[in-house]
Amino acid sequence: MKILVTGSAGFVGGYLVEELLNNGHEVVGIDNFSKYGELSKSYDTNSKYRLVKGDVKNTELLKELISDCDQVVAGAAMIGGIPYFHKFAYDLLAENERIIASTFDAAIWAFKNKKLKKINVLSSSMVFENTSVFPTPEGEERKCPPPSSTYGFQKLACEYFAQGAWEQYRLPYTIIRPFNCIGIGERRALSDESVMSGNVKLAMSHVVPDLVQKVLKGQDPLHILGSGNQLRHYTYGGDLARGIRYCIESENAVNEDFNISTAKAHTVLELAQIIWKKIHGNSKPFRYVSDEPFPYDVQKRSPDVSKAKRLLNFEAKVTLEEALDEIIPWIKKQIELGKV
């Protein structure tokens, strides 16, 4: 297939483009490089990949790019960690609505006039921000209270865009909810403000790279946000990309929604201890202190992944420990280069 990926130069986009190219698809990517600035990727010279520097809100440009595509992945968005949700509370809502509306406008046009078959919407586990049902199944986002954060609320709105485009224009869709993507390629965002966490200045706002950076820089005791009992499913980017590809390729995914995640849960404290042990071994006893958490630091995020296994035969394979074996050396190198 030929697939348009919006936000193709982003953290998840990098894994996804590589996964699609490695499995025989042709990819057109669009990105304005607003998150990290211009970056080079290993597949930039691949003959089946075309990257266009542009704004997804430019609907006419998007129509031009989507005109000979079979499917589109709506991945472009303003996105960041918890501090980001506070700093850009309004922009996350307004800008991401403009981005998703433009994407759907182009997709509906291509579905009616060209050969587009489906839109794949990258939603978020944040749609389940206020659930009390664990593990959380697909469908719970319509039963639990709406998200408290503007980011979570806007991601839920993206899912309603899919509903509306299907009801009015019969545009088929798949809704994809990633859970806590981890991997290499995440850098300091251009818009991130540096914040102090103990004696270490951070500007990445995601828990895994932040903890790795603090331990590598010798912080002792280690500063963690909140009690450390927050529960997450840390999903390797390569697994997530494979899950998205299955959603694109499978007939079973049409007009369905999927939690794409590892089945294994870890608390932040468990994560911190694993990182500490991988870096220090037994040379230093693990010690930590708790810092004041952010308001939108959801205490428990744990998906039901059985639907993806049943309909897509998808299971995440890479363990947290295996992912960290790749992530830790990469972040160490980025620190040396002054990139984080």
PDB file of N, CA and C in Angstrom, residues 3-10 13 17 27-33 49-66 72-77 99 102-103:
ATOM      1  N   ILE A   3       0.964   4.788   1.910  1.00  0.00           N
ATOM      2  CA  ILE A   3       0.378   5.293   3.147  1.00  0.00           C
ATOM      3  C   ILE A   3       0.928   6.682   3.455  1.00  0.00           C
ATOM      4  N   LEU A   4       0.032   7.618   3.729  1.00  0.00           N
ATOM      5  CA  LEU A   4       0.428   8.946   4.189  1.00  0.00           C
ATOM      6  C   LEU A   4       0.497   8.926   5.706  1.00  0.00           C
ATOM      7  N   VAL A   5       1.643   9.330   6.255  1.00  0.00           N
ATOM      8  CA  VAL A   5       1.824   9.397   7.709  1.00  0.00           C
ATOM      9  C   VAL A   5       2.033  10.855   8.100  1.00  0.00           C
ATOM     10  N   THR A   6       1.091  11.431   8.830  1.00  0.00           N
ATOM     11  CA  THR A   6       1.285  12.797   9.312  1.00  0.00           C
ATOM     12  C   THR A   6       2.060  12.749  10.631  1.00  0.00           C
ATOM     13  N   GLY A   7       2.936  13.745  10.821  1.00  0.00           N
ATOM     14  CA  GLY A   7       3.804  13.704  11.999  1.00  0.00           C
ATOM     15  C   GLY A   7       4.867  12.632  11.881  1.00  0.00           C
ATOM     16  N   SER A   8       5.333  12.396  10.663  1.00  0.00           N
ATOM     17  CA  SER A   8       6.218  11.244  10.396  1.00  0.00           C
ATOM     18  C   SER A   8       7.606  11.392  11.010  1.00  0.00           C
ATOM     19  N   ALA A   9       8.020  12.607  11.347  1.00  0.00           N
ATOM     20  CA  ALA A   9       9.351  12.812  11.924  1.00  0.00           C
ATOM     21  C   ALA A   9       9.345  12.778  13.447  1.00  0.00           C
ATOM     22  N   GLY A  10       8.192  12.501  14.033  1.00  0.00           N
ATOM     23  CA  GLY A  10       8.073  12.464  15.488  1.00  0.00           C
ATOM     24  C   GLY A  10       8.613  11.177  16.087  1.00  0.00           C
ATOM     25  N   GLY A  13       6.336   8.361  15.031  1.00  0.00           N
ATOM     26  CA  GLY A  13       6.398   8.380  13.569  1.00  0.00           C
ATOM     27  C   GLY A  13       7.657   7.740  13.030  1.00  0.00           C
ATOM     28  N   VAL A  17       7.297   4.699  10.385  1.00  0.00           N
ATOM     29  CA  VAL A  17       7.752   4.776   8.994  1.00  0.00           C
ATOM     30  C   VAL A  17       8.709   3.629   8.682  1.00  0.00           C
ATOM     31  N   VAL A  27       5.672   4.987   1.620  1.00  0.00           N
ATOM     32  CA  VAL A  27       5.254   5.957   2.638  1.00  0.00           C
ATOM     33  C   VAL A  27       5.518   7.383   2.174  1.00  0.00           C
ATOM     34  N   VAL A  28       4.502   8.215   2.339  1.00  0.00           N
ATOM     35  CA  VAL A  28       4.661   9.663   2.196  1.00  0.00           C
ATOM     36  C   VAL A  28       4.530  10.251   3.595  1.00  0.00           C
ATOM     37  N   GLY A  29       5.537  10.990   4.022  1.00  0.00           N
ATOM     38  CA  GLY A  29       5.506  11.591   5.343  1.00  0.00           C
ATOM     39  C   GLY A  29       5.371  13.096   5.252  1.00  0.00           C
ATOM     40  N   ILE A  30       4.661  13.684   6.210  1.00  0.00           N
ATOM     41  CA  ILE A  30       4.597  15.142   6.301  1.00  0.00           C
ATOM     42  C   ILE A  30       4.849  15.537   7.748  1.00  0.00           C
ATOM     43  N   ASP A  31       5.699  16.544   7.930  1.00  0.00           N
ATOM     44  CA  ASP A  31       6.027  17.030   9.267  1.00  0.00           C
ATOM     45  C   ASP A  31       6.545  18.463   9.136  1.00  0.00           C
ATOM     46  N   ASN A  32       6.230  19.300  10.115  1.00  0.00           N
ATOM     47  CA  ASN A  32       6.760  20.674  10.091  1.00  0.00           C
ATOM     48  C   ASN A  32       7.965  20.832  11.020  1.00  0.00           C
ATOM     49  N   PHE A  33       8.396  19.730  11.636  1.00  0.00           N
ATOM     50  CA  PHE A  33       9.580  19.703  12.511  1.00  0.00           C
ATOM     51  C   PHE A  33       9.466  20.646  13.706  1.00  0.00           C
ATOM     52  N   TYR A  49      10.250   6.102   0.244  1.00  0.00           N
ATOM     53  CA  TYR A  49       9.861   7.106   1.240  1.00  0.00           C
ATOM     54  C   TYR A  49      10.017   8.509   0.668  1.00  0.00           C
ATOM     55  N   ARG A  50       8.976   9.299   0.843  1.00  0.00           N
ATOM     56  CA  ARG A  50       9.035  10.703   0.450  1.00  0.00           C
ATOM     57  C   ARG A  50       8.628  11.541   1.653  1.00  0.00           C
ATOM     58  N   LEU A  51       9.497  12.443   2.083  1.00  0.00           N
ATOM     59  CA  LEU A  51       9.201  13.314   3.218  1.00  0.00           C
ATOM     60  C   LEU A  51       8.964  14.728   2.719  1.00  0.00           C
ATOM     61  N   VAL A  52       7.850  15.293   3.113  1.00  0.00           N
ATOM     62  CA  VAL A  52       7.509  16.664   2.747  1.00  0.00           C
ATOM     63  C   VAL A  52       7.506  17.520   3.998  1.00  0.00           C
ATOM     64  N   LYS A  53       8.260  18.607   3.972  1.00  0.00           N
ATOM     65  CA  LYS A  53       8.220  19.553   5.082  1.00  0.00           C
ATOM     66  C   LYS A  53       7.016  20.461   4.868  1.00  0.00           C
ATOM     67  N   GLY A  54       6.068  20.374   5.773  1.00  0.00           N
ATOM     68  CA  GLY A  54       4.850  21.155   5.618  1.00  0.00           C
ATOM     69  C   GLY A  54       3.964  21.051   6.834  1.00  0.00           C
ATOM     70  N   ASP A  55       2.947  21.875   6.857  1.00  0.00           N
ATOM     71  CA  ASP A  55       2.021  21.934   7.982  1.00  0.00           C
ATOM     72  C   ASP A  55       0.761  21.149   7.639  1.00  0.00           C
ATOM     73  N   VAL A  56       0.383  20.238   8.510  1.00  0.00           N
ATOM     74  CA  VAL A  56      -0.805  19.408   8.274  1.00  0.00           C
ATOM     75  C   VAL A  56      -2.074  20.269   8.228  1.00  0.00           C
ATOM     76  N   LYS A  57      -2.026  21.448   8.804  1.00  0.00           N
ATOM     77  CA  LYS A  57      -3.197  22.340   8.765  1.00  0.00           C
ATOM     78  C   LYS A  57      -3.419  22.918   7.374  1.00  0.00           C
ATOM     79  N   ASN A  58      -2.436  22.759   6.480  1.00  0.00           N
ATOM     80  CA  ASN A  58      -2.564  23.181   5.084  1.00  0.00           C
ATOM     81  C   ASN A  58      -3.316  22.083   4.336  1.00  0.00           C
ATOM     82  N   THR A  59      -4.643  22.186   4.318  1.00  0.00           N
ATOM     83  CA  THR A  59      -5.483  21.109   3.784  1.00  0.00           C
ATOM     84  C   THR A  59      -5.237  20.877   2.298  1.00  0.00           C
ATOM     85  N   GLU A  60      -4.969  21.931   1.545  1.00  0.00           N
ATOM     86  CA  GLU A  60      -4.725  21.770   0.113  1.00  0.00           C
ATOM     87  C   GLU A  60      -3.454  20.963  -0.141  1.00  0.00           C
ATOM     88  N   LEU A  61      -2.401  21.221   0.646  1.00  0.00           N
ATOM     89  CA  LEU A  61      -1.180  20.427   0.536  1.00  0.00           C
ATOM     90  C   LEU A  61      -1.461  18.970   0.887  1.00  0.00           C
ATOM     91  N   LEU A  62      -2.244  18.782   1.934  1.00  0.00           N
ATOM     92  CA  LEU A  62      -2.573  17.421   2.371  1.00  0.00           C
ATOM     93  C   LEU A  62      -3.358  16.676   1.292  1.00  0.00           C
ATOM     94  N   LYS A  63      -4.278  17.362   0.630  1.00  0.00           N
ATOM     95  CA  LYS A  63      -5.040  16.757  -0.462  1.00  0.00           C
ATOM     96  C   LYS A  63      -4.109  16.302  -1.590  1.00  0.00           C
ATOM     97  N   GLU A  64      -3.116  17.133  -1.865  1.00  0.00           N
ATOM     98  CA  GLU A  64      -2.151  16.804  -2.910  1.00  0.00           C
ATOM     99  C   GLU A  64      -1.375  15.529  -2.546  1.00  0.00           C
ATOM    100  N   LEU A  65      -0.968  15.423  -1.279  1.00  0.00           N
ATOM    101  CA  LEU A  65      -0.168  14.279  -0.840  1.00  0.00           C
ATOM    102  C   LEU A  65      -0.994  13.002  -0.713  1.00  0.00           C
ATOM    103  N   ILE A  66      -2.262  13.150  -0.365  1.00  0.00           N
ATOM    104  CA  ILE A  66      -3.114  11.991  -0.079  1.00  0.00           C
ATOM    105  C   ILE A  66      -3.791  11.457  -1.339  1.00  0.00           C
ATOM    106  N   VAL A  72      -4.280   6.602   5.359  1.00  0.00           N
ATOM    107  CA  VAL A  72      -3.587   7.688   6.046  1.00  0.00           C
ATOM    108  C   VAL A  72      -3.515   7.357   7.529  1.00  0.00           C
ATOM    109  N   VAL A  73      -2.380   7.686   8.153  1.00  0.00           N
ATOM    110  CA  VAL A  73      -2.231   7.589   9.601  1.00  0.00           C
ATOM    111  C   VAL A  73      -2.206   9.006  10.149  1.00  0.00           C
ATOM    112  N   ALA A  74      -3.221   9.355  10.928  1.00  0.00           N
ATOM    113  CA  ALA A  74      -3.316  10.692  11.518  1.00  0.00           C
ATOM    114  C   ALA A  74      -2.511  10.702  12.805  1.00  0.00           C
ATOM    115  N   GLY A  75      -1.207  11.001  12.677  1.00  0.00           N
ATOM    116  CA  GLY A  75      -0.311  10.962  13.834  1.00  0.00           C
ATOM    117  C   GLY A  75       0.153  12.325  14.298  1.00  0.00           C
ATOM    118  N   ALA A  76       0.030  13.346  13.447  1.00  0.00           N
ATOM    119  CA  ALA A  76       0.522  14.680  13.799  1.00  0.00           C
ATOM    120  C   ALA A  76      -0.278  15.267  14.957  1.00  0.00           C
ATOM    121  N   ALA A  77       0.435  15.850  15.901  1.00  0.00           N
ATOM    122  CA  ALA A  77      -0.215  16.498  17.055  1.00  0.00           C
ATOM    123  C   ALA A  77       0.841  17.200  17.879  1.00  0.00           C
ATOM    124  N   ILE A  99      -5.455  20.520  13.459  1.00  0.00           N
ATOM    125  CA  ILE A  99      -4.686  19.477  12.771  1.00  0.00           C
ATOM    126  C   ILE A  99      -5.589  18.304  12.382  1.00  0.00           C
ATOM    127  N   SER A 102      -8.220  19.246   9.616  1.00  0.00           N
ATOM    128  CA  SER A 102      -7.610  19.317   8.291  1.00  0.00           C
ATOM    129  C   SER A 102      -7.335  17.920   7.742  1.00  0.00           C
ATOM    130  N   THR A 103      -6.853  17.024   8.611  1.00  0.00           N
ATOM    131  CA  THR A 103      -6.553  15.653   8.188  1.00  0.00           C
ATOM    132  C   THR A 103      -7.817  14.939   7.725  1.00  0.00           C
TER     133      THR A 103
END
